[in-house]
CSV table of C-alpha atoms in Angstrom, one decimal:
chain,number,residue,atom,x,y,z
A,1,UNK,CA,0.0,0.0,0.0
A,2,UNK,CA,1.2,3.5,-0.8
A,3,UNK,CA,2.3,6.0,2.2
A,4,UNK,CA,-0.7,8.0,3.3
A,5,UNK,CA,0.7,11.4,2.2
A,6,UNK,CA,1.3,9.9,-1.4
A,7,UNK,CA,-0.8,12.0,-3.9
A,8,UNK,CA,-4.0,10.1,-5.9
A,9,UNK,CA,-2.7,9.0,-9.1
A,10,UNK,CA,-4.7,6.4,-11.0
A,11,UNK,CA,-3.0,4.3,-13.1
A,12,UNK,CA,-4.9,2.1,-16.2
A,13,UNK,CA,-3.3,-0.7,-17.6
A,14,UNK,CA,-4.6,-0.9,-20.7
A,15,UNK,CA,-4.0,-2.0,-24.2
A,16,UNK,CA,-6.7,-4.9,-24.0
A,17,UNK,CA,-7.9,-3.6,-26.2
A,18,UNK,CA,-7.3,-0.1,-26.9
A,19,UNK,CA,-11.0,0.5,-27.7
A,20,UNK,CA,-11.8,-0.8,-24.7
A,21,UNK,CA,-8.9,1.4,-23.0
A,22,UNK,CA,-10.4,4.8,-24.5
A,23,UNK,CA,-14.2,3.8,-23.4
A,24,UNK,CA,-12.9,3.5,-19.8
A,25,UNK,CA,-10.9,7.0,-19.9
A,26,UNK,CA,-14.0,8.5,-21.3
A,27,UNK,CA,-16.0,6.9,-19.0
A,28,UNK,CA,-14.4,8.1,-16.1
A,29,UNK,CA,-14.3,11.5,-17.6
A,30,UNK,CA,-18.2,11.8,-18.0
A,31,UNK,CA,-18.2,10.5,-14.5
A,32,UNK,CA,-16.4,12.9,-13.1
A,33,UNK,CA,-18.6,15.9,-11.3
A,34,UNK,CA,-16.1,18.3,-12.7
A,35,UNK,CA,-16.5,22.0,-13.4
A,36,UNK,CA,-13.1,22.4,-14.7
A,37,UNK,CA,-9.9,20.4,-16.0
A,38,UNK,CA,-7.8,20.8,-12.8
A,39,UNK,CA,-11.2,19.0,-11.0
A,40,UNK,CA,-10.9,15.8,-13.7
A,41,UNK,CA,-9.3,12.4,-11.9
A,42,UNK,CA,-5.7,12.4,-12.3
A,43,UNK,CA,-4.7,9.5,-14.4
A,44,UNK,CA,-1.7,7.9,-16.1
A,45,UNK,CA,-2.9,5.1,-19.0
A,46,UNK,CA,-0.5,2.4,-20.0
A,47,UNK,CA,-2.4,1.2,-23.6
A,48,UNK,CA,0.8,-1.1,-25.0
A,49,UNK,CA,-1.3,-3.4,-26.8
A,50,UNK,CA,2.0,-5.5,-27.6
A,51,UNK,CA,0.9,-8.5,-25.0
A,52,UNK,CA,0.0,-11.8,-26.1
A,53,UNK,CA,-3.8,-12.8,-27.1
A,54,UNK,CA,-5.7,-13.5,-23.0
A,55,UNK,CA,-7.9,-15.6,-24.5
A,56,UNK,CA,-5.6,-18.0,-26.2
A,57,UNK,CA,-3.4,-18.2,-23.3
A,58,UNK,CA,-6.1,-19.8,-21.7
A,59,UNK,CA,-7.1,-21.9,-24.2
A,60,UNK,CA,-3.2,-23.3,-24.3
A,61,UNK,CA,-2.7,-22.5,-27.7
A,62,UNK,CA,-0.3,-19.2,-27.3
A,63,UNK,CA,2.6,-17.2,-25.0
A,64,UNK,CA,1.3,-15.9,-20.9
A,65,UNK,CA,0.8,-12.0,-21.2
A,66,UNK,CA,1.6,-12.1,-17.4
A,67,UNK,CA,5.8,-11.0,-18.0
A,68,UNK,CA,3.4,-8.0,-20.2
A,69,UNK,CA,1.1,-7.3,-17.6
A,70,UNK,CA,3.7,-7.2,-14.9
A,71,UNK,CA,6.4,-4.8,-17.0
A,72,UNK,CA,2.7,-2.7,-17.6
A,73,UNK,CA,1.7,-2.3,-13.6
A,74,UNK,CA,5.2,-2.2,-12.6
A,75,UNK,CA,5.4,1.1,-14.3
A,76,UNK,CA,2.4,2.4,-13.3
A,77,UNK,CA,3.9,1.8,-9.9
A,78,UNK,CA,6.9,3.4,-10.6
A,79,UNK,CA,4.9,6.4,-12.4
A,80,UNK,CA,3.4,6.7,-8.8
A,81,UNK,CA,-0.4,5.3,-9.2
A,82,UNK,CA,-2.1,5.3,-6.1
A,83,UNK,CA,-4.8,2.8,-7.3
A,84,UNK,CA,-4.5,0.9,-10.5
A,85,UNK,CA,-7.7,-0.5,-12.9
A,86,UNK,CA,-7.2,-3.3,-15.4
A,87,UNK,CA,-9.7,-2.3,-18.6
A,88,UNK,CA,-9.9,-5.5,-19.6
A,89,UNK,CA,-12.5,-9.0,-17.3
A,90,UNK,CA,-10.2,-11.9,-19.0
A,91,UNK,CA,-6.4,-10.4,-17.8
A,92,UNK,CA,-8.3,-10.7,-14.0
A,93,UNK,CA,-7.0,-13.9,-14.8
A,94,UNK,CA,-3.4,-13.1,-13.4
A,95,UNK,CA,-5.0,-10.3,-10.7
A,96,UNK,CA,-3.5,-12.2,-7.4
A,97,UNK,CA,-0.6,-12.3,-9.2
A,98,UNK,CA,-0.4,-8.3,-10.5
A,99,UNK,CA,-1.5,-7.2,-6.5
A,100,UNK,CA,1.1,-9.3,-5.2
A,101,UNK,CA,3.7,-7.6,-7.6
A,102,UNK,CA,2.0,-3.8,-7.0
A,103,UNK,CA,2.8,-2.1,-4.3
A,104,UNK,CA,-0.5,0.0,-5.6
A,105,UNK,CA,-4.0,-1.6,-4.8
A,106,UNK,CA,-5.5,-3.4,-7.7
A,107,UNK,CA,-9.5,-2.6,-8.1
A,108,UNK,CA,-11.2,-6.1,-9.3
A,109,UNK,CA,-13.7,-5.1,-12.4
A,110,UNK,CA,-16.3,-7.8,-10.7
A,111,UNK,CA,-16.8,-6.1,-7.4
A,112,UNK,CA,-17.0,-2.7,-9.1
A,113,UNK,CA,-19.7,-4.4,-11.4
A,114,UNK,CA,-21.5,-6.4,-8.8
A,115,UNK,CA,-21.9,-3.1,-6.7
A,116,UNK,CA,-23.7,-1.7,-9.6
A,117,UNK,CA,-25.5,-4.4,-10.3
A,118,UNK,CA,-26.9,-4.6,-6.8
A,119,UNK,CA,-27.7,-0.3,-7.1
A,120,UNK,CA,-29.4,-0.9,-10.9
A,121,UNK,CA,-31.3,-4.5,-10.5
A,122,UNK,CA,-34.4,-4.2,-8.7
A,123,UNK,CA,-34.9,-7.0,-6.4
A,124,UNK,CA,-36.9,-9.0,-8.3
A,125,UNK,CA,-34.7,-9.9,-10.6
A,126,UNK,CA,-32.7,-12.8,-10.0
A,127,UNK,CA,-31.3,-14.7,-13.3
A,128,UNK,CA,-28.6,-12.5,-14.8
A,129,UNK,CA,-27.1,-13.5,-18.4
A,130,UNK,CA,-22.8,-13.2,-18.5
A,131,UNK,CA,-21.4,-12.2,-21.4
A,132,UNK,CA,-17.8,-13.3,-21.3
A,133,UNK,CA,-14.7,-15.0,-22.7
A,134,UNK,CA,-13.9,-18.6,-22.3
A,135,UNK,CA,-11.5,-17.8,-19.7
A,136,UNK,CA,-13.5,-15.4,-17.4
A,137,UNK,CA,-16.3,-17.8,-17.0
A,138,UNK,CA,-13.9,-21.0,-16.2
A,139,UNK,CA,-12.5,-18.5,-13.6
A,140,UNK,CA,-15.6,-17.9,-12.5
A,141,UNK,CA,-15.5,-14.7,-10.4
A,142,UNK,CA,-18.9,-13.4,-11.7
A,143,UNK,CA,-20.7,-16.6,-10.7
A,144,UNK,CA,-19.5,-16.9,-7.5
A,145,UNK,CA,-20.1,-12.9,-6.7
A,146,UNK,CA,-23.6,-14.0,-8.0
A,147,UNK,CA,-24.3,-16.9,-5.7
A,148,UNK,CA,-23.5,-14.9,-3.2
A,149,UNK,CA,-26.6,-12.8,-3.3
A,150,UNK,CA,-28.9,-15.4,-4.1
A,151,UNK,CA,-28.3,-14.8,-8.1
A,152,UNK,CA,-28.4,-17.4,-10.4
A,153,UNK,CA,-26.0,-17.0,-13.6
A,154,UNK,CA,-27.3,-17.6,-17.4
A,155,UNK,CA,-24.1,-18.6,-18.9
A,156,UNK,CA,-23.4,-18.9,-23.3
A,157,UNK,CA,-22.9,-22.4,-24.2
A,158,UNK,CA,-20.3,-23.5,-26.4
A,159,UNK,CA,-21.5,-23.0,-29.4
A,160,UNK,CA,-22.6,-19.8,-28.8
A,161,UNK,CA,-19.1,-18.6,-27.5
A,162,UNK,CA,-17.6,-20.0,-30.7
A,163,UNK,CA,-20.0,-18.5,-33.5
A,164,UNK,CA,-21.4,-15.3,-31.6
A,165,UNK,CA,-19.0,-13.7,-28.9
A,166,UNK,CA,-15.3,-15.1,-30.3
A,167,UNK,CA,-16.1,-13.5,-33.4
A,168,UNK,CA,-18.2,-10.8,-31.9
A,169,UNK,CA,-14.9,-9.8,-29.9
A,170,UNK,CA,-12.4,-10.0,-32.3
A,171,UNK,CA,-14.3,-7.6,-34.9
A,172,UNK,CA,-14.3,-4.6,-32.0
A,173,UNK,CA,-10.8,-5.2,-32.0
A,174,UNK,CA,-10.4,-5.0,-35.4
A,175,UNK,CA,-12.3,-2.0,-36.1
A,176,UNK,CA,-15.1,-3.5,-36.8
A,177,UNK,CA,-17.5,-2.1,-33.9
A,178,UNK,CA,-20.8,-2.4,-35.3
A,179,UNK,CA,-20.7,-5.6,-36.5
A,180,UNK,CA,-19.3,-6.9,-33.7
A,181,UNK,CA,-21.8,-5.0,-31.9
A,182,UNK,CA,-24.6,-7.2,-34.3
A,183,UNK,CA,-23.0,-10.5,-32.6
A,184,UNK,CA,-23.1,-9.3,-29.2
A,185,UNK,CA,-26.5,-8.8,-29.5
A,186,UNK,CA,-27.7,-11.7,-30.7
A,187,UNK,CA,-25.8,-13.7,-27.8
A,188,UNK,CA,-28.2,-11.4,-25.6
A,189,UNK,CA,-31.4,-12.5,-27.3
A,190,UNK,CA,-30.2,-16.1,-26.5
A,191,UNK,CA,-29.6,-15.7,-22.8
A,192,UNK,CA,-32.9,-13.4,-22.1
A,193,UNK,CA,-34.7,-16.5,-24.0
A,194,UNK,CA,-33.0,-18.8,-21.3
A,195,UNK,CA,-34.9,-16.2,-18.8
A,196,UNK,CA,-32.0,-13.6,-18.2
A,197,UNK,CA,-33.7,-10.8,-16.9
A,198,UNK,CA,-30.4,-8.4,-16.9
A,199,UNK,CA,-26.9,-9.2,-18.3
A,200,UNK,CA,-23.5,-8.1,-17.6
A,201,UNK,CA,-21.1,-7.3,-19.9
A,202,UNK,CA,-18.3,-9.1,-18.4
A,203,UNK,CA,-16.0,-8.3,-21.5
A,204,UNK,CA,-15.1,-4.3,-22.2
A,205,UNK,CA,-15.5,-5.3,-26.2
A,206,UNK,CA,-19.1,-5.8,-25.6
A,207,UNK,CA,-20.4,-2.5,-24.8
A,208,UNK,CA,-18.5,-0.2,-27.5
A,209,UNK,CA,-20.0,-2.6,-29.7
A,210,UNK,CA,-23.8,-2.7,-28.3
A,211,UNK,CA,-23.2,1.0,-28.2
A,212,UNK,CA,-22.2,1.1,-31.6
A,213,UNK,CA,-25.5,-0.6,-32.9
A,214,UNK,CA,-27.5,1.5,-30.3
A,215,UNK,CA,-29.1,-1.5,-28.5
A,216,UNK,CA,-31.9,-1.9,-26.3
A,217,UNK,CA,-29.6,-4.2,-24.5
A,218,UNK,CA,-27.4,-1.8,-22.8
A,219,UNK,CA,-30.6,-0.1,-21.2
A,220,UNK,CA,-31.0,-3.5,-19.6
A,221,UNK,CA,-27.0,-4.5,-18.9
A,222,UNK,CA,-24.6,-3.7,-16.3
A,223,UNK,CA,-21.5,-2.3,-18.8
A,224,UNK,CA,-18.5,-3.3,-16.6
A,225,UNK,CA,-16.8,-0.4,-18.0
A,226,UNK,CA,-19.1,1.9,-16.7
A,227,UNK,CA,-18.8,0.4,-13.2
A,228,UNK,CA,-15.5,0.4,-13.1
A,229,UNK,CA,-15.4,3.7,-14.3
A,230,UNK,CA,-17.7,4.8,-11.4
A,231,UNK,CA,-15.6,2.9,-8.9
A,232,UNK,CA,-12.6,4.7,-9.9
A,233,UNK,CA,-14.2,8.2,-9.7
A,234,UNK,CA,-15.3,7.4,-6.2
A,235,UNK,CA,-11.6,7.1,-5.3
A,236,UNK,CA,-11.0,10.8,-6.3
A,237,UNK,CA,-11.4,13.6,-4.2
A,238,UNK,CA,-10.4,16.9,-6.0
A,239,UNK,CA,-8.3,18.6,-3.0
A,240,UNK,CA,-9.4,22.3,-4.7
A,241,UNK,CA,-13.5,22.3,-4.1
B,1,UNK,CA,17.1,12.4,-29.9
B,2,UNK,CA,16.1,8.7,-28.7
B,3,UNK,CA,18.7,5.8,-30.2
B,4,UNK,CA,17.4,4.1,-33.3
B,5,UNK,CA,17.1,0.8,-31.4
B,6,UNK,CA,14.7,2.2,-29.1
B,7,UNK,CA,11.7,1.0,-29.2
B,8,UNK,CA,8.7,3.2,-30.6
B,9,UNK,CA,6.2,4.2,-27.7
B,10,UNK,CA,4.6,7.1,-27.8
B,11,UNK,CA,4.0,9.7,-25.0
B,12,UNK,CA,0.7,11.8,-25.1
B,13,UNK,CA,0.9,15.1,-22.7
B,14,UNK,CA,-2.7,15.5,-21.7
B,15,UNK,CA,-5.5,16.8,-19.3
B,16,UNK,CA,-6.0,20.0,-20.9
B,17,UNK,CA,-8.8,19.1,-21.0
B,18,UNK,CA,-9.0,14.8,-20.1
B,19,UNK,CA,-12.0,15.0,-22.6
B,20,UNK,CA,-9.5,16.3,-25.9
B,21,UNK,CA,-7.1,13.7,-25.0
B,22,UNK,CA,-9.7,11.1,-24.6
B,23,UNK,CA,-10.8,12.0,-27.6
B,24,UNK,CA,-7.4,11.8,-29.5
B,25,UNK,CA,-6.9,8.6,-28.3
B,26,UNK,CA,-9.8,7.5,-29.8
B,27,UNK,CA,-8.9,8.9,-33.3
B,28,UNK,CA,-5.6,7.3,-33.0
B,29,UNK,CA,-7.4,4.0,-32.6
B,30,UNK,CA,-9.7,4.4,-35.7
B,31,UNK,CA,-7.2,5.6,-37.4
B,32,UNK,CA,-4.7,3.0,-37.4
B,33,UNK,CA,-5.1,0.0,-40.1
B,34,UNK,CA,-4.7,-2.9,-37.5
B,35,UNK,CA,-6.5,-6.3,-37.9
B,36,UNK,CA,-5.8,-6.8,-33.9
B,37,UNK,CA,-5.0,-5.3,-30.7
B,38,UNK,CA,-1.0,-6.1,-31.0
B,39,UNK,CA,-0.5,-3.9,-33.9
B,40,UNK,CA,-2.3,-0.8,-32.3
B,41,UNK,CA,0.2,1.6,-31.5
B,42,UNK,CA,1.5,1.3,-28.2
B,43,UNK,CA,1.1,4.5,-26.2
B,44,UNK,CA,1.0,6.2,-23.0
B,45,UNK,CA,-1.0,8.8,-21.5
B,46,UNK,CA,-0.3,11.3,-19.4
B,47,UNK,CA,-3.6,12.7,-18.3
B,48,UNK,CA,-3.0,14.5,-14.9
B,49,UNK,CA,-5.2,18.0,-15.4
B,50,UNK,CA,-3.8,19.8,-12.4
B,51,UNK,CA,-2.0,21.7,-14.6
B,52,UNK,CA,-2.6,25.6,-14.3
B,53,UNK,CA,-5.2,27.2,-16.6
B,54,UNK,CA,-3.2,28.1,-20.2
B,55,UNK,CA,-5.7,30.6,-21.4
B,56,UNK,CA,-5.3,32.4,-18.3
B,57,UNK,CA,-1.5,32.3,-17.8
B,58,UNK,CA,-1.1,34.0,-21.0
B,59,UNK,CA,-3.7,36.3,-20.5
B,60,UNK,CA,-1.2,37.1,-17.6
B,61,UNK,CA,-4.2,36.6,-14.8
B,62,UNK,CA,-2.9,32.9,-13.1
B,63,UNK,CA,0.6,31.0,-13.1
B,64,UNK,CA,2.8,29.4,-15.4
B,65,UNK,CA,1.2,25.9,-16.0
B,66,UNK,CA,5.8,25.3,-17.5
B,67,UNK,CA,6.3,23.3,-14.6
B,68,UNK,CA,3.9,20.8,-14.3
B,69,UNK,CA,4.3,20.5,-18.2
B,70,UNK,CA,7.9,20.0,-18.0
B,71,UNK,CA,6.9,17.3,-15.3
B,72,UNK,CA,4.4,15.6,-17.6
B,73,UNK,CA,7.1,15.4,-20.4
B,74,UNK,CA,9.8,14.3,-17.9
B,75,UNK,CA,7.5,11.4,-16.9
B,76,UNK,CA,6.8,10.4,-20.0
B,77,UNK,CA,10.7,10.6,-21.0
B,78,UNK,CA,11.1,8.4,-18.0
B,79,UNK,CA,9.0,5.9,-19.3
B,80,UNK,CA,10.4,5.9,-22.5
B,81,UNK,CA,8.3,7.6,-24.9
B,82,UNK,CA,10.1,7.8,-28.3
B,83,UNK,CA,7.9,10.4,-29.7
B,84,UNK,CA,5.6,13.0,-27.7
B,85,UNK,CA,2.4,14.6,-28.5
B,86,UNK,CA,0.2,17.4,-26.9
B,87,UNK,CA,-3.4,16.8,-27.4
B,88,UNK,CA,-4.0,20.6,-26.5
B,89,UNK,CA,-2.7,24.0,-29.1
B,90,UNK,CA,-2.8,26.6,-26.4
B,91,UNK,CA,0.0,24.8,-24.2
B,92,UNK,CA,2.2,24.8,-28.3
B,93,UNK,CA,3.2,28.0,-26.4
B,94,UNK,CA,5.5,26.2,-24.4
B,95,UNK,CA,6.3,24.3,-27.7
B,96,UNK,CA,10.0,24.6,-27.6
B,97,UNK,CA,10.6,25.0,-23.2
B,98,UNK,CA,9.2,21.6,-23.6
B,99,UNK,CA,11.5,20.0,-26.8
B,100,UNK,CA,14.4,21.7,-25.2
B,101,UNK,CA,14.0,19.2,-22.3
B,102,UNK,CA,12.7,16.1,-23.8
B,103,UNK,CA,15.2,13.8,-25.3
B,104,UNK,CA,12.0,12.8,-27.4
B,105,UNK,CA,10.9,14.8,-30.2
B,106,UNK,CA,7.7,16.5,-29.9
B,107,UNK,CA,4.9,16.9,-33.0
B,108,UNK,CA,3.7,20.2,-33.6
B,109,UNK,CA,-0.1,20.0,-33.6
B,110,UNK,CA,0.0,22.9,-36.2
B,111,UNK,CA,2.9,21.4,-38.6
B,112,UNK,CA,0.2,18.2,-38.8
B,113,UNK,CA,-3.1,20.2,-39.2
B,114,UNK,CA,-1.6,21.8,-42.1
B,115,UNK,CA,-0.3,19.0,-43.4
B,116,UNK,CA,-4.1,17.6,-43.4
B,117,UNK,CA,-5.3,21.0,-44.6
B,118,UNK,CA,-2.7,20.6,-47.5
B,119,UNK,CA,-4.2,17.2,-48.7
B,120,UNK,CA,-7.9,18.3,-47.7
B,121,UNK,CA,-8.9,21.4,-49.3
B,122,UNK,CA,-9.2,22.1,-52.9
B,123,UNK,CA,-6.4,24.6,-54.2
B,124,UNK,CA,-9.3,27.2,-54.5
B,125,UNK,CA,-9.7,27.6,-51.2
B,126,UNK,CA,-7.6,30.2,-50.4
B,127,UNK,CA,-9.5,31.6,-46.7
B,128,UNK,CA,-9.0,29.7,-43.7
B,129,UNK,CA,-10.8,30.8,-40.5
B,130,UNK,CA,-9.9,29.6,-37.2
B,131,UNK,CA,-11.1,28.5,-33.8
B,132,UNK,CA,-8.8,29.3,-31.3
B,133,UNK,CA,-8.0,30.8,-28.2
B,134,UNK,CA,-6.6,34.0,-27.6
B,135,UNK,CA,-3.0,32.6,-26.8
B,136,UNK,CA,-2.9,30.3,-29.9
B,137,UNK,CA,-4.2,33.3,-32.4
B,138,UNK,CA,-1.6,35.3,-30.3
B,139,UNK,CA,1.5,33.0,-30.6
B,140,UNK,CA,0.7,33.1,-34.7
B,141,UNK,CA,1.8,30.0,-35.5
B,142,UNK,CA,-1.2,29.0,-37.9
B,143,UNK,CA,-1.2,32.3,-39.5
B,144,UNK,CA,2.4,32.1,-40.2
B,145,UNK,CA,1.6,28.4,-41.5
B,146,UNK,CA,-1.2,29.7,-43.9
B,147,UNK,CA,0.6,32.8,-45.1
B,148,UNK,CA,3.6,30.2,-46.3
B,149,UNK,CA,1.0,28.6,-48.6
B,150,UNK,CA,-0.7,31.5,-49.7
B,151,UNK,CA,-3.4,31.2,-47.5
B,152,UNK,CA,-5.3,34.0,-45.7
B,153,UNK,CA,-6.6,33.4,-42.3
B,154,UNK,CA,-10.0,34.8,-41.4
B,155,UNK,CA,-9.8,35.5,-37.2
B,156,UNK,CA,-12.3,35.6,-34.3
B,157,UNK,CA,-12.6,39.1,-33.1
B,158,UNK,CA,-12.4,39.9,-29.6
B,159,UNK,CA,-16.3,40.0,-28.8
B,160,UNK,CA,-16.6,36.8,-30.3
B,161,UNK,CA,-13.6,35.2,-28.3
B,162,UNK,CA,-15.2,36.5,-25.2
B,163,UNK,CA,-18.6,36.0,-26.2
B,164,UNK,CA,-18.5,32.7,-28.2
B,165,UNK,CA,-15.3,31.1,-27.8
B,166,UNK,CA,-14.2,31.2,-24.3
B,167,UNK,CA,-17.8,30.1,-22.9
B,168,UNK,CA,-17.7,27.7,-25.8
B,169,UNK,CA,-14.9,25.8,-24.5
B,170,UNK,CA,-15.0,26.1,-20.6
B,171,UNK,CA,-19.0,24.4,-21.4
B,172,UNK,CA,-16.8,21.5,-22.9
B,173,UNK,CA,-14.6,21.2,-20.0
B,174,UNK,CA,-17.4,21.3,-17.8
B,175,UNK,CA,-19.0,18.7,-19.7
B,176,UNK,CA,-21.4,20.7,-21.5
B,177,UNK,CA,-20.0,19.6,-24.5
B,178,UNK,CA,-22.9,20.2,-26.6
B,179,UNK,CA,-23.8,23.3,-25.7
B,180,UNK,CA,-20.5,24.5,-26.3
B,181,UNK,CA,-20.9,22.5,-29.6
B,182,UNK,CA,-23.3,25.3,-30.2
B,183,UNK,CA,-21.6,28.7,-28.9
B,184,UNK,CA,-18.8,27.1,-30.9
B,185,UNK,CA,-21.4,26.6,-34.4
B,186,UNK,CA,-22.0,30.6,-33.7
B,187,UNK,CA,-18.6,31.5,-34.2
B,188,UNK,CA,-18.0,29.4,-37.4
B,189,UNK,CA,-20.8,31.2,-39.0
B,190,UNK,CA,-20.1,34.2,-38.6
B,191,UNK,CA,-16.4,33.2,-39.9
B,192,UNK,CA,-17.5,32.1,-42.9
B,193,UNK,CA,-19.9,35.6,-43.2
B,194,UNK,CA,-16.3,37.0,-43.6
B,195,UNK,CA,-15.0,34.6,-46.8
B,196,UNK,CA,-13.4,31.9,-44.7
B,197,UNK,CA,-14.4,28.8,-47.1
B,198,UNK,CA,-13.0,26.0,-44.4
B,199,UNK,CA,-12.1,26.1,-40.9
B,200,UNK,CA,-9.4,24.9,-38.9
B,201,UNK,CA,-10.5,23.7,-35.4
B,202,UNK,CA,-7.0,24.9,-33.5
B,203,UNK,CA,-8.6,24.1,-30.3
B,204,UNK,CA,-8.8,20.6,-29.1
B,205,UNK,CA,-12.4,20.9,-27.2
B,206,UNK,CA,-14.1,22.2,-30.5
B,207,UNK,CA,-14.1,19.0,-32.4
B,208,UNK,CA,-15.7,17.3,-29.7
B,209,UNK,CA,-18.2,20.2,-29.2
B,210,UNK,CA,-19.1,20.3,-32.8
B,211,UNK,CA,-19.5,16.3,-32.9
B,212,UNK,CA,-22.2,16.7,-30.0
B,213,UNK,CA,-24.6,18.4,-32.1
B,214,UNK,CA,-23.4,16.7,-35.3
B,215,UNK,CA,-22.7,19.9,-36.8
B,216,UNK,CA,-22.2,20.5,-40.9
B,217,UNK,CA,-19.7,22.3,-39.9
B,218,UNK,CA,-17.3,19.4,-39.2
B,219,UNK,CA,-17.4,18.6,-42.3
B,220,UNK,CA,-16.0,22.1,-43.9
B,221,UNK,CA,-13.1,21.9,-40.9
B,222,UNK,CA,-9.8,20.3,-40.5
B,223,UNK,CA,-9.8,18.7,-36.7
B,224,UNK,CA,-6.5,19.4,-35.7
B,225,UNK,CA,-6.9,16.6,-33.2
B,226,UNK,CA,-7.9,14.2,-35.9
B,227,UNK,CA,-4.7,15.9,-37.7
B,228,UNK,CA,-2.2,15.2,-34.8
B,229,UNK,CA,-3.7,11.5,-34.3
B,230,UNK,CA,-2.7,10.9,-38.2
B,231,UNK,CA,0.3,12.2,-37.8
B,232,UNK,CA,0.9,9.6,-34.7
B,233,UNK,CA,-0.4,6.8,-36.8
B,234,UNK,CA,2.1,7.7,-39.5
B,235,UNK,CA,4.6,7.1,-37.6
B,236,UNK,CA,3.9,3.6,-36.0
B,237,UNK,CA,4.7,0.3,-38.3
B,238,UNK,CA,3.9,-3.0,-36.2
B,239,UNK,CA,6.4,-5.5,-36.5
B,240,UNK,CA,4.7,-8.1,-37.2
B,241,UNK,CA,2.0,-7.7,-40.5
């Protein structure tokens, strides 16, 4: 943990990908109650894309980004970041191991998105769709932050990660927003026919590309960029009122 | 100058405001030809807004914001930016403090929108208005830029700076982006009234003001943040195709 008399720096590995980097930043900024620049969250971004694929690291078929992600929050830490955000579900992979090599606290994208989700759901609604890599839901952080409050998870099958969200993900990342956007939202229409009554982004692809299409999924989705946006504004108190 | 075997990073001096440098980032990302996140170019922001006012340092009313520059471009030297760019024109006043003690070379904001301008506008258009503040028209550097090419620059007066402009862009940073979107569609009309036949946004909160209320007017103006993010992208060649 960072000396108390330390100043608030955020720090934002990012890079995973860089559209999902940029939504975050802008996130935060729109946020931010701010009547002026100097009020804005002080924040350092580290968006080196050059880390190998998360997704096929977990799947066994390529290089561990974790040498990448440390080098990336080592030099937030050495920038001075007070508090460092990963813009990206699937790197939460390696997040014991980033917090253990940060002297900065790590935020965890799942608690800032289950806090939302338990502002934004009413009650009522208890069966909440995931939409997610491969790897985030074998971790399994959002299921287990589910069960806890009595939540039941509506998970893609297989064949619905494979035809719908791989592809779906890859296209944001290639430029291709809308159209990965398209994908996304037919994964939703699957999982609300399965009776998910809210879903969760749990990818920061997903929501530039809902966004892109304008989809009435987003009025009905926790955008874990947004939450963790919110949970990093939180942190900041502008020092000059 | 960095050592040819460095490798390329580059360093982007921002928070004046967080919302123009969000807002390059983003036209970095679109504007780079990559098919997947390891060929975006890698970067790192510097987006730490307590950095005194600009417009009023020059208007000789509040401090020097030199120092906390110099600090922002000393980080980012530390970190091992190859190249550095300033997603705001006003602080180009400081242009060559800052290269003077940066081992990386800075871009020039203005060398790129003219660049753009050069490609963008039909050779008959000889009357280029700008949007700007007071320390920008005041430095000269885009006049001086147009008059080289024969151009003619068609200037704010100063009722409409105070009037127009200035709210214009403190809305923005505020996050009333679009109703300085609209303060800032005022003062391109009445620039073209006098002749000017395109505009040059030398402001980086404009464009974003202008996209808020998807004005026509974008489309008769070079962005010089659009400009500066091409510029960036032209100089980034992933190493693996």
């Amino acid at each position: 943990m960072m000396p108390a008399s330390s100043p608030f720096l955020l720090g934002i590995l990012g890079g995973m990908g860089p559209l999902a980097t940029a939504d975050l930043l802008q996130k935060i900024i729109a946020a931010t109650p701010a009547e002026r620049d100097q009020q804005h969250v002080p924040l350092v971004v580290w968006n080196v894309p050059q880390i190998p694929d998360r997704q096929r690291a977990l799947a066994g078929t390529g290089p561990s980004p974790l040498p990448a992600l440390r080098d990336g929050v080592s030099r937030l830490n050495r920038l001075g970041a007070s508090h460092i955000a990963i813009a990206c579900n699937t790197a939460h992979h390696w997040f014991d191991d980033l917090q253990a090599s940060s002297e900065a606290p790590l935020l965890h994208i799942a608690d800032a998105a289950l806090s939302q989700l338990t502002t934004a759901a009413p009650p009522s609604e208890r069966r909440i769709g995931l939409i997610a890599t491969h790897g985030t839901l074998a971790a399994g952080w959002y299921q287990q932050r589910l069960a806890e409050r009595g939540m039941t998870p509506v998970l893609p099958d297989a064949d619905e990660l494979e035809t719908l969200f791989v592809p779906g993900c890859y296209a944001v990342k290639r430029g291709e927003v809308a159209a990965g956007g398209r994908l996304f939202e037919q994964l939703a229409e699957r999982l609300a026919e399965r009776g998910a009554e809210r879903l969760i982004l749990a990818c920061t692809e997903v929501a530039p590309g809902l966004d892109a299409i304008r989809s009435r999924w987003l009025q009905r989705s926790i955008d874990t960029t947004q939450a963790l946006a919110l949970a990093c504004v939180a942190l900041w108190r502008p020092s000059s009122p």
